[in-house]
mmCIF file of C-alpha atoms in Angstrom:
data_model
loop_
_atom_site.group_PDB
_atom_site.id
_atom_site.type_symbol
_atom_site.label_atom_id
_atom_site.label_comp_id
_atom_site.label_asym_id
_atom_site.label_seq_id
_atom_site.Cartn_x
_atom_site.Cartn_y
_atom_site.Cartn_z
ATOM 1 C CA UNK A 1 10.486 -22.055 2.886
ATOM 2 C CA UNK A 2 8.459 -24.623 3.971
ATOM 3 C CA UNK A 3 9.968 -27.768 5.449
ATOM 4 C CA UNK A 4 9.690 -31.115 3.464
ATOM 5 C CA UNK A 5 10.870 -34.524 2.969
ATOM 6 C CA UNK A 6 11.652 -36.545 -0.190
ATOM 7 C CA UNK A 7 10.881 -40.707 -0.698
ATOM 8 C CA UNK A 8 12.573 -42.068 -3.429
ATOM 9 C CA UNK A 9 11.798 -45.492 -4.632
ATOM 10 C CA UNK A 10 13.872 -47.621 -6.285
ATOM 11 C CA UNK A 11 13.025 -50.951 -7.608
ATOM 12 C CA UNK A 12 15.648 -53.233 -8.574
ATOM 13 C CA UNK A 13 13.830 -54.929 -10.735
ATOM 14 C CA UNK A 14 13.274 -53.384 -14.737
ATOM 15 C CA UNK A 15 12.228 -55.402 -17.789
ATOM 16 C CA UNK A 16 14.660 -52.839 -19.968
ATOM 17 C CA UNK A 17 17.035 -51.893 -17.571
ATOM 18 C CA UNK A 18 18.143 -54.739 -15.069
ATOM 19 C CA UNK A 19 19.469 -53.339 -12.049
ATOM 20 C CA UNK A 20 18.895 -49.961 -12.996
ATOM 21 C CA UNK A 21 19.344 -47.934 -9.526
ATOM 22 C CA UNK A 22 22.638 -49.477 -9.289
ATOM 23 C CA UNK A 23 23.810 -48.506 -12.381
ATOM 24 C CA UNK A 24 27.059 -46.390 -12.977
ATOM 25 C CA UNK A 25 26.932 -42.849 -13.747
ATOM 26 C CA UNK A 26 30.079 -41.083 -13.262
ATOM 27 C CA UNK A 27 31.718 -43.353 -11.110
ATOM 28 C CA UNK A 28 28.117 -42.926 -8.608
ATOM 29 C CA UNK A 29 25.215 -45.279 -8.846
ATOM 30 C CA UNK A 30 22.122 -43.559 -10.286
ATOM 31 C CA UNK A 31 20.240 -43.588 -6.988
ATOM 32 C CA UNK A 32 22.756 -41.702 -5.120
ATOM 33 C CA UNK A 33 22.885 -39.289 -8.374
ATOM 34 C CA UNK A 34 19.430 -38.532 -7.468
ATOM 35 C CA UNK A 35 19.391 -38.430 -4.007
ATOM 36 C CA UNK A 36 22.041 -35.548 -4.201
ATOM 37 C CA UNK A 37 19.378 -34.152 -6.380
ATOM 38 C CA UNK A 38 16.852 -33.909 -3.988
ATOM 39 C CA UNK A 39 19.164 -33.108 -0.875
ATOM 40 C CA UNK A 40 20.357 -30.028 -3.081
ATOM 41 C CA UNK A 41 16.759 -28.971 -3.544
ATOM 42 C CA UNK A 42 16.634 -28.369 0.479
ATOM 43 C CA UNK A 43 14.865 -31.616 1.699
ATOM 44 C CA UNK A 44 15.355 -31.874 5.538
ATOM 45 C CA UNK A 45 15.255 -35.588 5.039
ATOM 46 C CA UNK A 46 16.058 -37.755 1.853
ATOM 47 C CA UNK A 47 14.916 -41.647 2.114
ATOM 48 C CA UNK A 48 15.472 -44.399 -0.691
ATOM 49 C CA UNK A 49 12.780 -46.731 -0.322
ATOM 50 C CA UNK A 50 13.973 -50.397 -1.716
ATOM 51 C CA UNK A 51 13.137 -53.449 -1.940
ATOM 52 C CA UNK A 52 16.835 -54.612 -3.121
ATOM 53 C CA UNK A 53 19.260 -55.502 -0.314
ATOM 54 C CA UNK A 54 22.362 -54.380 -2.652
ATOM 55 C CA UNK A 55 20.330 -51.039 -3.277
ATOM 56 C CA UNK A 56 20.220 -50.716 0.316
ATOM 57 C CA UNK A 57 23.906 -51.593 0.921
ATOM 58 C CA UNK A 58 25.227 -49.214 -2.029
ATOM 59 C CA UNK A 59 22.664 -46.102 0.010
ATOM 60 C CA UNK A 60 24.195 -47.119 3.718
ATOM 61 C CA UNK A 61 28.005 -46.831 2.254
ATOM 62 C CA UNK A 62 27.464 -43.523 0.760
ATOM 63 C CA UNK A 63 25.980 -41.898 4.284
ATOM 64 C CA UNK A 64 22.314 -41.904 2.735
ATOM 65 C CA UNK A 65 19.050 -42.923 4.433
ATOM 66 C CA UNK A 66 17.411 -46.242 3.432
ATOM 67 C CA UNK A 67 14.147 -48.678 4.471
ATOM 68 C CA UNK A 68 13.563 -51.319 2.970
ATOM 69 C CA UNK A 69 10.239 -51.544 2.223
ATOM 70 C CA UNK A 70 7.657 -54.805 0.807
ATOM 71 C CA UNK A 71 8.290 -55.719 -3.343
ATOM 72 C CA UNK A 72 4.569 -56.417 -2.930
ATOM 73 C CA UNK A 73 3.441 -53.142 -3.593
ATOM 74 C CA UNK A 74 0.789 -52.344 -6.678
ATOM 75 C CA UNK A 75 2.642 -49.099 -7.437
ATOM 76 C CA UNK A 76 4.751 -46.209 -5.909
ATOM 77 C CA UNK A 77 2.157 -44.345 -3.890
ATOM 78 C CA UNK A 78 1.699 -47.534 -2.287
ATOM 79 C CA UNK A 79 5.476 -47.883 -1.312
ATOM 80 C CA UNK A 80 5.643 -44.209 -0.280
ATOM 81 C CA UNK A 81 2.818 -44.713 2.287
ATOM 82 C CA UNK A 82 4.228 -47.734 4.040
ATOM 83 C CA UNK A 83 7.461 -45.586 4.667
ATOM 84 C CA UNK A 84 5.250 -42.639 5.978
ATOM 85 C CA UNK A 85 4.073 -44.863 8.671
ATOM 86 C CA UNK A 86 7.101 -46.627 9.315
ATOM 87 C CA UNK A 87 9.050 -43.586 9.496
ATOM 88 C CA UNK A 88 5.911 -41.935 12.199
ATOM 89 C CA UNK A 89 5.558 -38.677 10.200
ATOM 90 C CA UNK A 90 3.007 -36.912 11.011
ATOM 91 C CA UNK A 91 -0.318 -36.338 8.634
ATOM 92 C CA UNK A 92 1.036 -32.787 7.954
ATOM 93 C CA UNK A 93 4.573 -33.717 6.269
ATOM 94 C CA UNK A 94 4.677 -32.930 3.207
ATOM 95 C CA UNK A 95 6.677 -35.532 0.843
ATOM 96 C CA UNK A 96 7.858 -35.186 -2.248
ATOM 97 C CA UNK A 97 8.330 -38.401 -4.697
ATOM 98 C CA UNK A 98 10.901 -38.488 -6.770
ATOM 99 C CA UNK A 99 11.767 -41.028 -8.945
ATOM 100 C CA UNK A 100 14.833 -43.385 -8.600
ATOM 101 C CA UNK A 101 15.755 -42.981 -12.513
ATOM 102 C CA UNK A 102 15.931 -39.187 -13.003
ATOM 103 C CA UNK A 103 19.295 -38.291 -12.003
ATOM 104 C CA UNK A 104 18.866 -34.933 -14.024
ATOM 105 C CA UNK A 105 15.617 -34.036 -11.828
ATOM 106 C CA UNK A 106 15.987 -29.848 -11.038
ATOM 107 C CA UNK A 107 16.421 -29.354 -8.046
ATOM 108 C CA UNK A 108 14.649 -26.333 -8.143
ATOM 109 C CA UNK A 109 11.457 -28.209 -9.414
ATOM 110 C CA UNK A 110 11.328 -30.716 -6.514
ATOM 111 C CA UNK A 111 11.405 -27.672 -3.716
ATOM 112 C CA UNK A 112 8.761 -25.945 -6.425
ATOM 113 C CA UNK A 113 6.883 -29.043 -6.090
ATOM 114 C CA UNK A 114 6.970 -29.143 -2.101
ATOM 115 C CA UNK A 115 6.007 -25.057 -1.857
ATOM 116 C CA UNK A 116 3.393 -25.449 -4.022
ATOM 117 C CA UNK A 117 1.565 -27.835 -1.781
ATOM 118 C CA UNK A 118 1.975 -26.326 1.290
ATOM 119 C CA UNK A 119 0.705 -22.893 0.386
ATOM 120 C CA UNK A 120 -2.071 -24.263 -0.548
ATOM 121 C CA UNK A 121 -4.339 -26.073 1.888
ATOM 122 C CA UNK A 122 -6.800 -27.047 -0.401
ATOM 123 C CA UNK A 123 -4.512 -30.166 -1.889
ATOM 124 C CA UNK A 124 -4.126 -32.860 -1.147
ATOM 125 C CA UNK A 125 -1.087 -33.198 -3.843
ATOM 126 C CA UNK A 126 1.092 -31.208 -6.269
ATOM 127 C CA UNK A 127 2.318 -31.989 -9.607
ATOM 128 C CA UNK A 128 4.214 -30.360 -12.333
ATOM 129 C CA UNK A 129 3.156 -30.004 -16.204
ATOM 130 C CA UNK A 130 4.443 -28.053 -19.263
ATOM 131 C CA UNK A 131 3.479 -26.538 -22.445
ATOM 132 C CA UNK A 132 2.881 -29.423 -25.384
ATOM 133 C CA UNK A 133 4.194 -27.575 -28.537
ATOM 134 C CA UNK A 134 3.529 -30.121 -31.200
ATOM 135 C CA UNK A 135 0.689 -32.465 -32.782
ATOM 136 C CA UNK A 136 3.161 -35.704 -32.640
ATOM 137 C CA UNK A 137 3.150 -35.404 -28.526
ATOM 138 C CA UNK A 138 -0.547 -34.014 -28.279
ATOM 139 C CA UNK A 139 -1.797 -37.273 -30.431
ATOM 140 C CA UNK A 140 1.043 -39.732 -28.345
ATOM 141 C CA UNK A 141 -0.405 -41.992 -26.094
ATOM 142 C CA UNK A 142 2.545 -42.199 -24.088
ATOM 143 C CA UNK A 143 2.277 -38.365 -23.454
ATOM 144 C CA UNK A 144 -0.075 -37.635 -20.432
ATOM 145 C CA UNK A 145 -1.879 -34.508 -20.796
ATOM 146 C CA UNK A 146 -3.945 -33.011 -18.284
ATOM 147 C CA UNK A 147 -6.376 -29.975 -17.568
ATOM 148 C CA UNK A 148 -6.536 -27.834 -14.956
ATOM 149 C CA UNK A 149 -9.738 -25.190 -13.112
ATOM 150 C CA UNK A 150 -8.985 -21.607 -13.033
ATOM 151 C CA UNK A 151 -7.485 -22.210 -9.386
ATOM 152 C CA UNK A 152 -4.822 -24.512 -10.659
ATOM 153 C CA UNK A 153 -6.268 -27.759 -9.616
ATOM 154 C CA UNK A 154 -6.195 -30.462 -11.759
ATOM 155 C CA UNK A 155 -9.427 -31.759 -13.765
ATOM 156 C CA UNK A 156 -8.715 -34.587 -15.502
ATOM 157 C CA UNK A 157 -5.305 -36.385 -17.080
ATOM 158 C CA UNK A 158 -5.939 -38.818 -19.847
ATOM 159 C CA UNK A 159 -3.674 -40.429 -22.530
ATOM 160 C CA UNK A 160 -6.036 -38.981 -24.745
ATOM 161 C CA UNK A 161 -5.547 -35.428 -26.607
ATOM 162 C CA UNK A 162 -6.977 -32.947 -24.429
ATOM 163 C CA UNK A 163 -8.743 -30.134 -24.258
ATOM 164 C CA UNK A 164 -10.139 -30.937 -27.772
ATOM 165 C CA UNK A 165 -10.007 -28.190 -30.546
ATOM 166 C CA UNK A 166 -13.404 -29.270 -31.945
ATOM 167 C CA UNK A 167 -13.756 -26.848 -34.865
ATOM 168 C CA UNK A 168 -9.983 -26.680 -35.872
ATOM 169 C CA UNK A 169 -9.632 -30.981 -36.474
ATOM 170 C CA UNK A 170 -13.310 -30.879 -38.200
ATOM 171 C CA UNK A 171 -11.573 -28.349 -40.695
ATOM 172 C CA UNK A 172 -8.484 -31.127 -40.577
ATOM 173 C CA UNK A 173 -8.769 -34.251 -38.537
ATOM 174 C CA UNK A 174 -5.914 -35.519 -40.906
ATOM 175 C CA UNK A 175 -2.799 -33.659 -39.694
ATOM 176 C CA UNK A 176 -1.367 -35.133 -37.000
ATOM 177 C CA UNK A 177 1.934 -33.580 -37.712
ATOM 178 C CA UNK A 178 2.940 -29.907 -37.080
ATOM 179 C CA UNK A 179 2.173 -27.030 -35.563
ATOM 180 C CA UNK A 180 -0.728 -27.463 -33.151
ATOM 181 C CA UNK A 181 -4.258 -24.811 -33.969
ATOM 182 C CA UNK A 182 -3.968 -21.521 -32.634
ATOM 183 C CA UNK A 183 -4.605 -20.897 -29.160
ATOM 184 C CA UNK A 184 -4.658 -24.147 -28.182
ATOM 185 C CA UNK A 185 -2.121 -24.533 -25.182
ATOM 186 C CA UNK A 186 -2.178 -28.330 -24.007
ATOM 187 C CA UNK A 187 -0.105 -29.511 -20.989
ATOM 188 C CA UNK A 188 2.015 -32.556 -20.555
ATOM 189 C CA UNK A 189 2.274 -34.000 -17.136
ATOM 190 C CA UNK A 190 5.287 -34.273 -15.588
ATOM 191 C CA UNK A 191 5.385 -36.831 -13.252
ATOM 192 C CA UNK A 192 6.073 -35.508 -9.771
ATOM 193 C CA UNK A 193 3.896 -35.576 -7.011
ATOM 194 C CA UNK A 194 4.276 -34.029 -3.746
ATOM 195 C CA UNK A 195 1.655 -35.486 -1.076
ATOM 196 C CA UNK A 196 0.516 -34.546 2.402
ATOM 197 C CA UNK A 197 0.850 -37.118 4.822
ATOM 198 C CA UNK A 198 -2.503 -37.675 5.745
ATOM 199 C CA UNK A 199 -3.660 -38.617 1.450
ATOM 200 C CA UNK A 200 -0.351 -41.135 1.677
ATOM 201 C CA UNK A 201 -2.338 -43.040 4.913
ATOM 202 C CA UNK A 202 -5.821 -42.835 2.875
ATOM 203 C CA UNK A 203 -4.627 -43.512 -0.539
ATOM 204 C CA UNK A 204 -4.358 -47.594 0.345
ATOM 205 C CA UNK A 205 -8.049 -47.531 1.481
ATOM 206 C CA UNK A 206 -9.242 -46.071 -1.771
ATOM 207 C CA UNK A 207 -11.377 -48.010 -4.316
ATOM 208 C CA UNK A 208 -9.646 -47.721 -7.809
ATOM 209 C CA UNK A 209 -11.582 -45.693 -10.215
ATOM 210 C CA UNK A 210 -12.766 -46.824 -13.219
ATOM 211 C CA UNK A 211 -10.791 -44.094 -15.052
ATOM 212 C CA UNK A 212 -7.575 -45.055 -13.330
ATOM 213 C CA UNK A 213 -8.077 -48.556 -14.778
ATOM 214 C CA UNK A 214 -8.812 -47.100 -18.603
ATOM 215 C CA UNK A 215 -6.348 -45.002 -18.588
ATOM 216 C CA UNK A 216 -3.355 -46.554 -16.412
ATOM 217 C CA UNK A 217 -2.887 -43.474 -14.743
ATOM 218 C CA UNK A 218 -3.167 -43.913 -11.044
ATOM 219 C CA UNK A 219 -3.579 -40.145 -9.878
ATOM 220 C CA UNK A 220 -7.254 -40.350 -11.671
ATOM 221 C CA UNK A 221 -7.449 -42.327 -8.331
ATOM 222 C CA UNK A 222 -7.325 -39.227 -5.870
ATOM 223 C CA UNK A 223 -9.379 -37.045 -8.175
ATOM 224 C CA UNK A 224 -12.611 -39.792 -8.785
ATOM 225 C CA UNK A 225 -12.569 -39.831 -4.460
ATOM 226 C CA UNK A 226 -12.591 -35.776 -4.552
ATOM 227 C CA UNK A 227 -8.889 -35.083 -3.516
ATOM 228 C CA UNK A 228 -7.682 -31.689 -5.157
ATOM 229 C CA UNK A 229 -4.045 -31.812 -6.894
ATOM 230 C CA UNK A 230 -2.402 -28.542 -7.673
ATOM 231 C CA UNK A 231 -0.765 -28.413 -10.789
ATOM 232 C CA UNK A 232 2.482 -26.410 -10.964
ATOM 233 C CA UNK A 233 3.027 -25.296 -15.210
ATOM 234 C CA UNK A 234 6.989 -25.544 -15.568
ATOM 235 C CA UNK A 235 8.235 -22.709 -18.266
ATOM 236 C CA UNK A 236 9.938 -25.481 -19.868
ATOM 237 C CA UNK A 237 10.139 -29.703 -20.488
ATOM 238 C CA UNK A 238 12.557 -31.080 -16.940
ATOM 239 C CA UNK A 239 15.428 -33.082 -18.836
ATOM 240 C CA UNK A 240 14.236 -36.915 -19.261
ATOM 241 C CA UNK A 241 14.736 -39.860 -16.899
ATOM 242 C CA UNK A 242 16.449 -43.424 -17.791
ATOM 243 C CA UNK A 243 14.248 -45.638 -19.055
ATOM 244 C CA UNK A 244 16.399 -47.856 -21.850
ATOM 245 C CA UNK A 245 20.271 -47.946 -22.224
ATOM 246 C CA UNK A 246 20.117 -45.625 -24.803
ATOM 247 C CA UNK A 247 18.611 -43.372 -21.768
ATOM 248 C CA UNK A 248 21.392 -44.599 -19.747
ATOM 249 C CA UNK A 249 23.972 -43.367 -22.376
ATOM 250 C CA UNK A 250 22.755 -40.117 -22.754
ATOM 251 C CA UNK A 251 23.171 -39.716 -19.293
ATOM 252 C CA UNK A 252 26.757 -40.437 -18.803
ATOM 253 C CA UNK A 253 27.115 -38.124 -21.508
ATOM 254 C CA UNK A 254 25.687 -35.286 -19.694
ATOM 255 C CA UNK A 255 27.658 -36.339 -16.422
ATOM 256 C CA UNK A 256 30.912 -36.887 -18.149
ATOM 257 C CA UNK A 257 30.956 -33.963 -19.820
ATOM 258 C CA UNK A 258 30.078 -31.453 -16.708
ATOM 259 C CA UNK A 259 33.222 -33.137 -15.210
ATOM 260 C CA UNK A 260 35.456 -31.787 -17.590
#
């Protein structure tokens, strides 16, 4: 298996969930829940990247690995590539991001993530999907949904439902509900990236692309500059991430009841 590292930012900061890193799950803040996540996946180095000095405290206590890092930053990638050059890696480490509110993130996925990348030389980052099954997530907004070549790099995401079944919504552009048309197999991003090094030091000095800022999806970024991302299809949906309490509850749940 090939060797790789795992950033995990965690803002302190959340308009629905104050304090969310910090927050209790089974007698464990939620960032150390996922950092044992990512260590059991194989990492040879696990970092939380914060810009939270409690965050920071909570990671030291615990024996974890923490930098604090700028709250300046536009977005993740961002964060992720001011540790890669604070930490000295070189432009062939592979790191994969995983995000500071999925304490149920598979293991398995993030080192799928990682191998995926490094056997192929052609990326410049890997990402996961799964099947769509239903009309209400193809038509969703909130969904991502992406396409992919024959050689499992990714084409285009959009918020948008796509690949469009032309002749089956002519026949009945009005069901939006249901079963989706026969043969049509969307894909729903899932949103973990592993990167290479060397796309984290470039990424800063890329102009946004005009489809990143339609869409609000930031990897359009490294595909309107030419970078290749290779698209791992999961065989089913990873469990969900906290987002709202309700998120937050469900959680516990989960956690609670694996302890008994």
């Amino acid at each position: 298996m090939s060797a790789f590292k795992v950033v995990i930012p965690a803002r302190y900061a959340s308009s629905r969930l104050p304090g969310k890193p910090l927050a209790d799950i089974a007698g464990r803040p939620m960032v150390l829940r996922v950092m044992d996540q990512a260590l059991a996946a194989g990492a040879e180095e696990v970092w939380i990247a914060t810009d939270h000095a409690g965050v920071a405290e909570a990671v030291e206590k615990s024996g974890g690995k923490v930098l604090m890092t700028r709250a300046d930053h536009p977005s993740g990638t961002d964060r992720l590539a001011e540790v890669v050059d604070a930490l000295g890696w070189s432009d062939e480490t592979i790191i994969v991001n995983v995000q500071g509110d999925e304490p149920l993130i598979e293991p398995a996925i993030v080192s799928r993530a990682a191998q995926a990348l490094a056997q192929d030389p052609a990326a410049a980052i890997a990402t996961a999907a799964h099947a769509i099954s239903t009309r209400e997530d193809f038509f969703n907004p909130a969904v991502v949904k992406l396409v992919a070549d024959t050689a499992g790099h990714a084409l285009y995401f959009s918020r948008a439902p796509i690949p469009w079944p032309r002749d089956a919504m002519l026949a009945a552009p009005e069901l939006v509900t249901g079963p989706l048309p026969a043969g049509l197999q969307p894909l729903r991003h899932v949103g973990l990236y592993a990167y290479r090094a060397r796309f984290l030091r470039a990424y800063a000095k890329l102009a946004p692309s005009p489809f990143e800022q339609i869409e609000m999806l930031e990897q359009l970024r490294a595909l309107w500059h030419g970078y290749k991302i290779r698209v791992e299809v999961l065989d089913a949906a990873p469990a969900g991430g906290v987002d709202t309490p309700e998120d937050l509850a469900r959680v516990r749940a989960i956690f609670e009841q694996a302890a008994t």
